[in-house]
mmCIF file of N, CA and C in Angstrom:
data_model
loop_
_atom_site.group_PDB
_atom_site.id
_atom_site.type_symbol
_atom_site.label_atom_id
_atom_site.label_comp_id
_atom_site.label_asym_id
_atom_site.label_seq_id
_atom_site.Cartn_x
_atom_site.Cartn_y
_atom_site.Cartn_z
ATOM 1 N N UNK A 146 185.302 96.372 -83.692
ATOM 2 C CA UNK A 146 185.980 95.106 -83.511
ATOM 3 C C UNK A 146 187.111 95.015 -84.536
ATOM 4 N N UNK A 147 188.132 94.392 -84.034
ATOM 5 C CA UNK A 147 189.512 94.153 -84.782
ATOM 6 C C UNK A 147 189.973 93.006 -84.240
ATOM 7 N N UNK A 148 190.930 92.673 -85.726
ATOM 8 C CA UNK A 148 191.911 91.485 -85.448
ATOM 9 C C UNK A 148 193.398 92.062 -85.399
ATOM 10 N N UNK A 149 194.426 91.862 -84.544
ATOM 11 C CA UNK A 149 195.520 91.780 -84.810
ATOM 12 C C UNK A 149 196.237 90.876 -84.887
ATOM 13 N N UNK A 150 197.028 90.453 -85.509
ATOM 14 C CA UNK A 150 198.122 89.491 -85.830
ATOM 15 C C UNK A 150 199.414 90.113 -85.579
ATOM 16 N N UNK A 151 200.544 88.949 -84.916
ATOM 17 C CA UNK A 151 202.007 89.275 -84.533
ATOM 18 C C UNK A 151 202.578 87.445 -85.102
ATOM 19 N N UNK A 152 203.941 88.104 -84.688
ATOM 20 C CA UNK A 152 204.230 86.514 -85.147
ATOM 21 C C UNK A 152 205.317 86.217 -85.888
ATOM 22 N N UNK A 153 205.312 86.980 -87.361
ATOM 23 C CA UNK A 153 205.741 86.976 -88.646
ATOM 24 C C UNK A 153 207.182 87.156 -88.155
ATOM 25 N N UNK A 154 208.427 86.575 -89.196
ATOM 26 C CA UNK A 154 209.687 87.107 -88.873
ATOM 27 C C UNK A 154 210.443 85.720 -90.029
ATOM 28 N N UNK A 155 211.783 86.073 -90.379
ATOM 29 C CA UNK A 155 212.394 85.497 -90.601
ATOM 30 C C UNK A 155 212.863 84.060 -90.193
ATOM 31 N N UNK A 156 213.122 83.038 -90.723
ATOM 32 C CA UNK A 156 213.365 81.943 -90.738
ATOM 33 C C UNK A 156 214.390 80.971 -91.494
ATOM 34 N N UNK A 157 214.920 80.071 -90.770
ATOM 35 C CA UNK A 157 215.379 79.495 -92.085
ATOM 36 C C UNK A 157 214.771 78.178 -92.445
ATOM 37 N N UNK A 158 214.764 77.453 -93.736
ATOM 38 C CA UNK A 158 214.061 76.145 -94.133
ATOM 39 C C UNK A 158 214.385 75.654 -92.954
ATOM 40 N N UNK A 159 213.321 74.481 -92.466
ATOM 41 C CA UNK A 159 213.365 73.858 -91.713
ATOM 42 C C UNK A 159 213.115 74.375 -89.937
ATOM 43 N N UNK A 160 212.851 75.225 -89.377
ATOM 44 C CA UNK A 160 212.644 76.006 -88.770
ATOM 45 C C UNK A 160 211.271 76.511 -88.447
ATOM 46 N N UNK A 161 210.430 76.971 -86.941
ATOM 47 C CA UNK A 161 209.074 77.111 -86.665
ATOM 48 C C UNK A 161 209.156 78.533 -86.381
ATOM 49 N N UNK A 162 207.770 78.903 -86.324
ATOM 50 C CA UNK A 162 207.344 80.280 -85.939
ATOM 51 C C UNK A 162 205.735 80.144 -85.764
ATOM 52 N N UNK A 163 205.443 80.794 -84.600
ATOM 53 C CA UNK A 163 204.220 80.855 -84.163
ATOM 54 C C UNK A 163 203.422 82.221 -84.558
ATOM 55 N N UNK A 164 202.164 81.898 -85.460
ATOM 56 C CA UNK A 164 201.513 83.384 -85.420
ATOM 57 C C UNK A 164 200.505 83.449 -84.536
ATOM 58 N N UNK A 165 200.239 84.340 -84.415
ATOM 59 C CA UNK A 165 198.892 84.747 -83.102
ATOM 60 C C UNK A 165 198.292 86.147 -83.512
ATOM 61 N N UNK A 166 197.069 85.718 -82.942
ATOM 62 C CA UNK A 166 195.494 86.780 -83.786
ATOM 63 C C UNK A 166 194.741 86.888 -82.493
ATOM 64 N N UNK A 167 194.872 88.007 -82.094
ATOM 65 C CA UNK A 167 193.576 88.550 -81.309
ATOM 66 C C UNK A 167 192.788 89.241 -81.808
ATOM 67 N N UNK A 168 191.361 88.542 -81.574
ATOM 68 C CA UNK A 168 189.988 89.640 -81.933
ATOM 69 C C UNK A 168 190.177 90.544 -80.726
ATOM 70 N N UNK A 169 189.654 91.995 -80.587
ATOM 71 C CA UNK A 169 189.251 92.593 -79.665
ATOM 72 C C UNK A 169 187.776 93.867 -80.492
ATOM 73 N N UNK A 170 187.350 94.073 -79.193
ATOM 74 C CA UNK A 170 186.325 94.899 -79.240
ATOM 75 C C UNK A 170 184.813 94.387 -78.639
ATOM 76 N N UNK A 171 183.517 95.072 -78.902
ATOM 77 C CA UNK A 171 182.828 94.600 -78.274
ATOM 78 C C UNK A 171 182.080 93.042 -78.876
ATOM 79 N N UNK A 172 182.542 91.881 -78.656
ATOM 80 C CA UNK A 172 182.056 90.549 -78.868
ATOM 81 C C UNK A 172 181.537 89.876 -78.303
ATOM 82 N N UNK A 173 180.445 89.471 -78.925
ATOM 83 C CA UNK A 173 179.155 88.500 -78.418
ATOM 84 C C UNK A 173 180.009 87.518 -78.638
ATOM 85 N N UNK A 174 180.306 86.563 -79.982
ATOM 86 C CA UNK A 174 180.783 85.294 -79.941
ATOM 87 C C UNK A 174 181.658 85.214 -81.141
ATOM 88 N N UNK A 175 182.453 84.113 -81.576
ATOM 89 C CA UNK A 175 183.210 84.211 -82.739
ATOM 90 C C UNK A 175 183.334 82.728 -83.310
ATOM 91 N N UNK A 176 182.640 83.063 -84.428
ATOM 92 C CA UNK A 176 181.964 81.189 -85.265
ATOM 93 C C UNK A 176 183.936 80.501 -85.738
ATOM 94 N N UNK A 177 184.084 80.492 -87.210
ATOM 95 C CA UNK A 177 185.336 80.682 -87.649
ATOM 96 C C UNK A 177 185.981 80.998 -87.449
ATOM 97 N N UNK A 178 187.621 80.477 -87.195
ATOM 98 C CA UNK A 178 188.612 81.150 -87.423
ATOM 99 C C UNK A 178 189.576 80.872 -88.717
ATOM 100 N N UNK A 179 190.520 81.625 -88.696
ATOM 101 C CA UNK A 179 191.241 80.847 -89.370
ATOM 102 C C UNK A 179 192.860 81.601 -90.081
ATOM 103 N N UNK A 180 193.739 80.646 -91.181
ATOM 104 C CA UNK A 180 194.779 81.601 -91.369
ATOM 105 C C UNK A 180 195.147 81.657 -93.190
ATOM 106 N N UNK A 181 194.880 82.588 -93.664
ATOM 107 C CA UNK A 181 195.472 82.597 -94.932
ATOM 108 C C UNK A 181 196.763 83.463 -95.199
ATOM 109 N N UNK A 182 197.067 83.353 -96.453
ATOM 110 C CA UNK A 182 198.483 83.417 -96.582
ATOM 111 C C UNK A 182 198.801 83.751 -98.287
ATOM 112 N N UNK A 183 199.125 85.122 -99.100
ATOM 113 C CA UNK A 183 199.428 85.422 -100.058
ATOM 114 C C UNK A 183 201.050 85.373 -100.536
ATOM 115 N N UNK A 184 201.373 84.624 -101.461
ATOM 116 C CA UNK A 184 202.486 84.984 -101.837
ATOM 117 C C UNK A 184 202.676 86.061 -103.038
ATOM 118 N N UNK A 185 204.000 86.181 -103.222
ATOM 119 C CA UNK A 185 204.083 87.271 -104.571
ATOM 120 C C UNK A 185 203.450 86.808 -105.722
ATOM 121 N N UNK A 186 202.207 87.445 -106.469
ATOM 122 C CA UNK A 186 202.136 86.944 -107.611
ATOM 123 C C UNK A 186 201.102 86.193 -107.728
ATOM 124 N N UNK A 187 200.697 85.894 -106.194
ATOM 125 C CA UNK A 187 199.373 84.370 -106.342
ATOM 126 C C UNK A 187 198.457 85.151 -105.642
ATOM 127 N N UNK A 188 196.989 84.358 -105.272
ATOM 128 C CA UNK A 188 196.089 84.463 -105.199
ATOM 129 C C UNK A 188 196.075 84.163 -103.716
ATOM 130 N N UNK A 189 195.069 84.792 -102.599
ATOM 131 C CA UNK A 189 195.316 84.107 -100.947
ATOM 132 C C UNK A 189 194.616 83.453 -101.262
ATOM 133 N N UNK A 190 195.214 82.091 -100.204
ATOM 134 C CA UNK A 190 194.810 80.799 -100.213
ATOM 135 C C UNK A 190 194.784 80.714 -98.746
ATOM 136 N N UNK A 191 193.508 79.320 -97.999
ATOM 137 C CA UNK A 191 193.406 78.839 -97.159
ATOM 138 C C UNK A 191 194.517 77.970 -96.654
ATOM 139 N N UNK A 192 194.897 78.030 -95.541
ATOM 140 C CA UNK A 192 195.622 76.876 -95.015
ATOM 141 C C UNK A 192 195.114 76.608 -93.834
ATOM 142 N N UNK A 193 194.565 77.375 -93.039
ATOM 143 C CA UNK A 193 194.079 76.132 -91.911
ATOM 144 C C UNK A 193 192.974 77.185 -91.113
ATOM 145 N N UNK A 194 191.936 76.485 -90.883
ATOM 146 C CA UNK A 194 190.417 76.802 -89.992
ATOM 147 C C UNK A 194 190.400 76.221 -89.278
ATOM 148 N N UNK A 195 189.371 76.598 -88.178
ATOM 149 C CA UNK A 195 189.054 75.946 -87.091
ATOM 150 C C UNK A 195 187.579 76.603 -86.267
ATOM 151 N N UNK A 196 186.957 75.637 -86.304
ATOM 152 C CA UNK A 196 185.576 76.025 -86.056
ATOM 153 C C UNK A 196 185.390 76.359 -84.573
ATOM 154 N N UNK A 197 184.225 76.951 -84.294
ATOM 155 C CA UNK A 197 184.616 76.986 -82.573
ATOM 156 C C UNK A 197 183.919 76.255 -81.643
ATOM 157 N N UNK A 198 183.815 75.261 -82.277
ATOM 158 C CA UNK A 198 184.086 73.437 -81.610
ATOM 159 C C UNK A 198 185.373 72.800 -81.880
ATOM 160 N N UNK A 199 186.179 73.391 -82.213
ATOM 161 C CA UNK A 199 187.918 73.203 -82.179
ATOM 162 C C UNK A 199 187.835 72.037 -83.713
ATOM 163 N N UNK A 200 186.966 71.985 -84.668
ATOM 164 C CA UNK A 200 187.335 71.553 -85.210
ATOM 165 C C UNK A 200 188.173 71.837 -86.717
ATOM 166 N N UNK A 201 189.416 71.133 -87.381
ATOM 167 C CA UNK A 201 190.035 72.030 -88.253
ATOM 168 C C UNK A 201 190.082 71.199 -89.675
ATOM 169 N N UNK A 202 190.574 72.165 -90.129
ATOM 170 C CA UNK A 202 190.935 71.969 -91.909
ATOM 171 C C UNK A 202 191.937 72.705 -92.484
ATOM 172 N N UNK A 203 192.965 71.962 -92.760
ATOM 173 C CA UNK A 203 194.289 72.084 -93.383
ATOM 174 C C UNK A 203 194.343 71.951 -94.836
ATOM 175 N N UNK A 204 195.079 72.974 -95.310
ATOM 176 C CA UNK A 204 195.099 73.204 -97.043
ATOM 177 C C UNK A 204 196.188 71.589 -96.891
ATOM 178 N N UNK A 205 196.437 70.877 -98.017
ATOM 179 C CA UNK A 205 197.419 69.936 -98.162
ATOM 180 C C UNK A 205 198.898 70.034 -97.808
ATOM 181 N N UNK A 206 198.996 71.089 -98.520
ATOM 182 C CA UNK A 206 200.541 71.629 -98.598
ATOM 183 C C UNK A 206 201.172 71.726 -97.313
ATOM 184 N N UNK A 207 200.229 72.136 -96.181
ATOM 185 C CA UNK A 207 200.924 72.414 -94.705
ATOM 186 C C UNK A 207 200.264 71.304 -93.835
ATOM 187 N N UNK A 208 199.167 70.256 -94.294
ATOM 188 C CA UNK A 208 199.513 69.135 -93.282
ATOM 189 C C UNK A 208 200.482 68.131 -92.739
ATOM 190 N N UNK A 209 200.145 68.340 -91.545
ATOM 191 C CA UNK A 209 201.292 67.901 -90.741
ATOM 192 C C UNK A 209 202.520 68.709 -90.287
ATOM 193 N N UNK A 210 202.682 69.497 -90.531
ATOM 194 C CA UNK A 210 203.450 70.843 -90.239
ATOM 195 C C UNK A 210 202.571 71.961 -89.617
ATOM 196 N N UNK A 211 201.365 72.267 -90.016
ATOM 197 C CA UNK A 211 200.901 73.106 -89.320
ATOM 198 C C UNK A 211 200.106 72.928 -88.594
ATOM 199 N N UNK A 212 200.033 73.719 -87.347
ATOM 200 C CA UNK A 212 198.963 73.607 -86.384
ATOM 201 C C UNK A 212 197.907 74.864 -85.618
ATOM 202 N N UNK A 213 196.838 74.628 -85.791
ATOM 203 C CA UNK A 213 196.056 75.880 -85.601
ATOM 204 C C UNK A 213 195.372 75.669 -84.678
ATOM 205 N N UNK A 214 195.288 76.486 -83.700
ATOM 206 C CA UNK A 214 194.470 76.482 -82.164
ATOM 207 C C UNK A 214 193.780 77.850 -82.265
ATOM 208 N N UNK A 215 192.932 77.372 -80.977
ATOM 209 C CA UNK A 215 192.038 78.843 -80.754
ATOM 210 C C UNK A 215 191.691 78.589 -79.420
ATOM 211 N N UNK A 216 191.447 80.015 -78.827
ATOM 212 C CA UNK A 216 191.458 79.893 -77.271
ATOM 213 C C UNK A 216 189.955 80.987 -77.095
ATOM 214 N N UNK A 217 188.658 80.613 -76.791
ATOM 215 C CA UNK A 217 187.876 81.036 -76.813
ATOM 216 C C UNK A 217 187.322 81.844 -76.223
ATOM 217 N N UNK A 218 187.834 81.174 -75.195
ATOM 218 C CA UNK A 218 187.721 82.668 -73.847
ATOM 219 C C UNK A 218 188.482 84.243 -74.062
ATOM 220 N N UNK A 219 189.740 83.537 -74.878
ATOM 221 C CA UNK A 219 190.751 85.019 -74.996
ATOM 222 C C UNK A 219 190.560 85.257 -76.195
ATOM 223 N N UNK A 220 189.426 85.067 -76.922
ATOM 224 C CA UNK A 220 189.370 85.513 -78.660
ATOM 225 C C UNK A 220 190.751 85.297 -79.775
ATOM 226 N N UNK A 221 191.267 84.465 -79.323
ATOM 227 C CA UNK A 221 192.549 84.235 -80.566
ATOM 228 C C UNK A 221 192.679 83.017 -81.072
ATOM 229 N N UNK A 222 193.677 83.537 -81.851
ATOM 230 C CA UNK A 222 193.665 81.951 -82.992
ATOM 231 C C UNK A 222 195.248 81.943 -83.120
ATOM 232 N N UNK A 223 195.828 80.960 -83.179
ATOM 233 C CA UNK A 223 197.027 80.517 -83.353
ATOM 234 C C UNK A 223 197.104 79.679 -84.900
ATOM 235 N N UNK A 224 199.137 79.892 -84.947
ATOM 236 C CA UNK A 224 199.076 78.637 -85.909
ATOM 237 C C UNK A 224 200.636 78.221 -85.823
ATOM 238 N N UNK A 225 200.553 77.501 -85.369
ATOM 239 C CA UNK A 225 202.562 76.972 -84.781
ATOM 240 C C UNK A 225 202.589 76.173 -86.428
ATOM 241 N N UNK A 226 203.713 76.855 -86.888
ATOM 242 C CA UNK A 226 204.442 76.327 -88.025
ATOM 243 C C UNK A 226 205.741 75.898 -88.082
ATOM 244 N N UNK A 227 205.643 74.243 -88.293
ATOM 245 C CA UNK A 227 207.139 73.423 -88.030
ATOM 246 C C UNK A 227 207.335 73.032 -89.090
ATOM 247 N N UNK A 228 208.836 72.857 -89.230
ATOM 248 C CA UNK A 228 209.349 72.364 -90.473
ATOM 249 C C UNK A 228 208.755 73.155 -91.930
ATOM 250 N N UNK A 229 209.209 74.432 -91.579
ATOM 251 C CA UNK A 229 209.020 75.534 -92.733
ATOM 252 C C UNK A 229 209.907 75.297 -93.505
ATOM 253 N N UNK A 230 209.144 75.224 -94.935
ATOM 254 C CA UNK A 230 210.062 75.606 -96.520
ATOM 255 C C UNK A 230 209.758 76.907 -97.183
ATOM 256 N N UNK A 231 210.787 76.786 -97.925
ATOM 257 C CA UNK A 231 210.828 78.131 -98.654
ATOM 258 C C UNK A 231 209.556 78.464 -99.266
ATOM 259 N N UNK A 232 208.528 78.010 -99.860
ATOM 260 C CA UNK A 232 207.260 77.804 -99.995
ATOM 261 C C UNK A 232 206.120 78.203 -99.667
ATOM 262 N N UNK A 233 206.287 78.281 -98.110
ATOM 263 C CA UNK A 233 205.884 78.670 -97.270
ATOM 264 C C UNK A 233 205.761 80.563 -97.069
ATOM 265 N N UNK A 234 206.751 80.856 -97.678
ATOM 266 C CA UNK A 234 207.204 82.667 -98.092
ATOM 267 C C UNK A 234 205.881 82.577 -98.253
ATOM 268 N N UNK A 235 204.872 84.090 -97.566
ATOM 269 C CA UNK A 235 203.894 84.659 -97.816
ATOM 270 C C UNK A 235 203.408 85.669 -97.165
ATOM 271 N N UNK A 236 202.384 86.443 -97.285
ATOM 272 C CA UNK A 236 201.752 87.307 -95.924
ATOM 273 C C UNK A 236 201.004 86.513 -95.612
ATOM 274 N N UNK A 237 200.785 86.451 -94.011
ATOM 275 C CA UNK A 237 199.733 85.661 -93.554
ATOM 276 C C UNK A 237 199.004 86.717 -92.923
ATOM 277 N N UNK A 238 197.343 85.962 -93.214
ATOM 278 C CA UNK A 238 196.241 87.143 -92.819
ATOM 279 C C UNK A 238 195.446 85.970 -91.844
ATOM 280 N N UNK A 239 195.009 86.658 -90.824
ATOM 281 C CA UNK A 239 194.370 85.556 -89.680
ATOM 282 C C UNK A 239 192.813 86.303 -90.423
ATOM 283 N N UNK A 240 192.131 85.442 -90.167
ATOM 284 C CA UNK A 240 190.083 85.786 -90.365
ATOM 285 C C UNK A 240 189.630 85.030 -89.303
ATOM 286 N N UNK A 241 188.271 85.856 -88.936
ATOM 287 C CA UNK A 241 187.462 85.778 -88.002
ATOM 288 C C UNK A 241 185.965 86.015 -88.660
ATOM 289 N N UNK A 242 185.034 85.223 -88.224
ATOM 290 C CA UNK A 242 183.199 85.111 -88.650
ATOM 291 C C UNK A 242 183.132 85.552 -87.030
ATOM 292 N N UNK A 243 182.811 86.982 -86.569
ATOM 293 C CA UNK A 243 182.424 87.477 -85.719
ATOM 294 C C UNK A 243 180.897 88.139 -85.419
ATOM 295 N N UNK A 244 180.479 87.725 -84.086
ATOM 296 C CA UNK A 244 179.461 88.215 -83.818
ATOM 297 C C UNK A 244 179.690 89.583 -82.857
ATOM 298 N N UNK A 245 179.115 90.348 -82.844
ATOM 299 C CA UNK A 245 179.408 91.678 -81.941
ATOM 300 C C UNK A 245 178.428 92.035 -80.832
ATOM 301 N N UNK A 246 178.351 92.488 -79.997
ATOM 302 C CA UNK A 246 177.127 92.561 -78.641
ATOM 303 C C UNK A 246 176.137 92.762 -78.800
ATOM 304 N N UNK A 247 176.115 93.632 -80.245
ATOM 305 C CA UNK A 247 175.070 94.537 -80.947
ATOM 306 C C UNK A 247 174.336 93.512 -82.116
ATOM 307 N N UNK A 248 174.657 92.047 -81.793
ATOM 308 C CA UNK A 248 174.458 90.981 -82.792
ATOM 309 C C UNK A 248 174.412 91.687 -84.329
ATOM 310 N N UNK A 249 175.800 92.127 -84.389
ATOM 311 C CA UNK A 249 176.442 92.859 -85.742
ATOM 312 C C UNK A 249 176.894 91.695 -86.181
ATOM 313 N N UNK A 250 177.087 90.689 -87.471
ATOM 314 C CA UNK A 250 177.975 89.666 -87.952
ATOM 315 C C UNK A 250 179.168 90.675 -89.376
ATOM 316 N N UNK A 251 180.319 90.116 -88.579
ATOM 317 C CA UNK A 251 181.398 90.777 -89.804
ATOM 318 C C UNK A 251 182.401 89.657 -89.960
ATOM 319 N N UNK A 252 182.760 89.850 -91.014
ATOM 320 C CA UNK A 252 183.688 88.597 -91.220
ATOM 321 C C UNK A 252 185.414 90.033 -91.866
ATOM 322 N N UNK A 253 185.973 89.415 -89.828
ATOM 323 C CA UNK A 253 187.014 90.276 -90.190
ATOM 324 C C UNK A 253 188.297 89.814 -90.648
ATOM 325 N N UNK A 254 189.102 90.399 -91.073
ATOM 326 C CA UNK A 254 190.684 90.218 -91.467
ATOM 327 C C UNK A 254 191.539 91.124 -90.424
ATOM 328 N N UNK A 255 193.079 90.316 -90.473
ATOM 329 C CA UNK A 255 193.973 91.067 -89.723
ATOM 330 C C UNK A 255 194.787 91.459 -90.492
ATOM 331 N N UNK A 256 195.547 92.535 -90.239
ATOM 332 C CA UNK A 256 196.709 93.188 -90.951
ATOM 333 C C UNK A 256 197.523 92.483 -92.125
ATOM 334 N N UNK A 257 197.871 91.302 -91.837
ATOM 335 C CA UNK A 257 198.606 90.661 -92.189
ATOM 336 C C UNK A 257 200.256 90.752 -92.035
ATOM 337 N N UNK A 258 200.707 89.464 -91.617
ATOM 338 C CA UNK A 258 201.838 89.182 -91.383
ATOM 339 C C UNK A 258 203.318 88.668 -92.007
ATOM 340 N N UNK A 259 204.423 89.037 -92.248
ATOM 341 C CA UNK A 259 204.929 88.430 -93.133
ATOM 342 C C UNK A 259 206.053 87.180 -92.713
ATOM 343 N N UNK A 260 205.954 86.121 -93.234
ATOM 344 C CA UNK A 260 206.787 85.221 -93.060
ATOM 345 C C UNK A 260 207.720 84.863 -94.112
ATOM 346 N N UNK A 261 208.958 84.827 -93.643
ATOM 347 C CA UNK A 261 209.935 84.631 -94.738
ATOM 348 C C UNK A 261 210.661 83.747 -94.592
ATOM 349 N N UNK A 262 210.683 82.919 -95.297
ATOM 350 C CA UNK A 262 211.702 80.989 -95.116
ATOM 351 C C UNK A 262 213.140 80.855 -95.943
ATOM 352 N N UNK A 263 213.741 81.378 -95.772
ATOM 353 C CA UNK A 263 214.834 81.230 -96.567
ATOM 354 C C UNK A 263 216.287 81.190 -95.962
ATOM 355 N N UNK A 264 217.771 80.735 -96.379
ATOM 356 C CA UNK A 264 218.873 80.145 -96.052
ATOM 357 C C UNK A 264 219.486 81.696 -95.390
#
């Protein structure tokens, strides 16, 4: 089982970009989702989960600007980001609390993505 993430790309302040995370492989079910995000120098941090009763949790910094979905049937997780600041500069890594057919539990990561906010 794997996650991939697409999405990432240049921007300027003020400006959206959508990331997107597909689990694939053999999956029973998938608890958590969610999207973190490292900048140069710092530590990854949470910005937004979503349980798979669609319910979510937003780091401060990106409420109201960000939005995180998940589509259950197609194993992915979204996160539409509006009104990006420079701030915002980071890799973003999508995570998954996955169950596997083989009732294997892994708690996976995706590649990670890079988003860049600047003039």
């Amino acid at each position: 089982v794997q996650l991939q993430a697409s999405g990432g790309g240049l921007v300027q302040p003020g400006g959206s970009l959508r990331l997107s995370c597909a689990a694939s492989g053999s999956i029973f079910s998938i608890n958590g989702m969610g999207w973190y995000r490292q900048a140069p120098g710092k530590q990854r941090e949470l910005v937004a989960s979503i349980t798979s009763g669609g319910n979510t949790n937003y780091a401060d910094s990106v409420k109201g600007r960000f939005t995180i979905s998940r589509d259950n049937a197609k194993n992915t997780v979204n996160l539409q980001m509006n009104n990006l600041k420079p701030e915002d500069t980071a890799v973003y890594y999508c995570n998954a609390n996955v169950y596997t057919s083989s009732f294997n539990n892994y708690i996976l990561w995706g590649q990670g993505t890079l988003v860049t906010v600047s003039s």
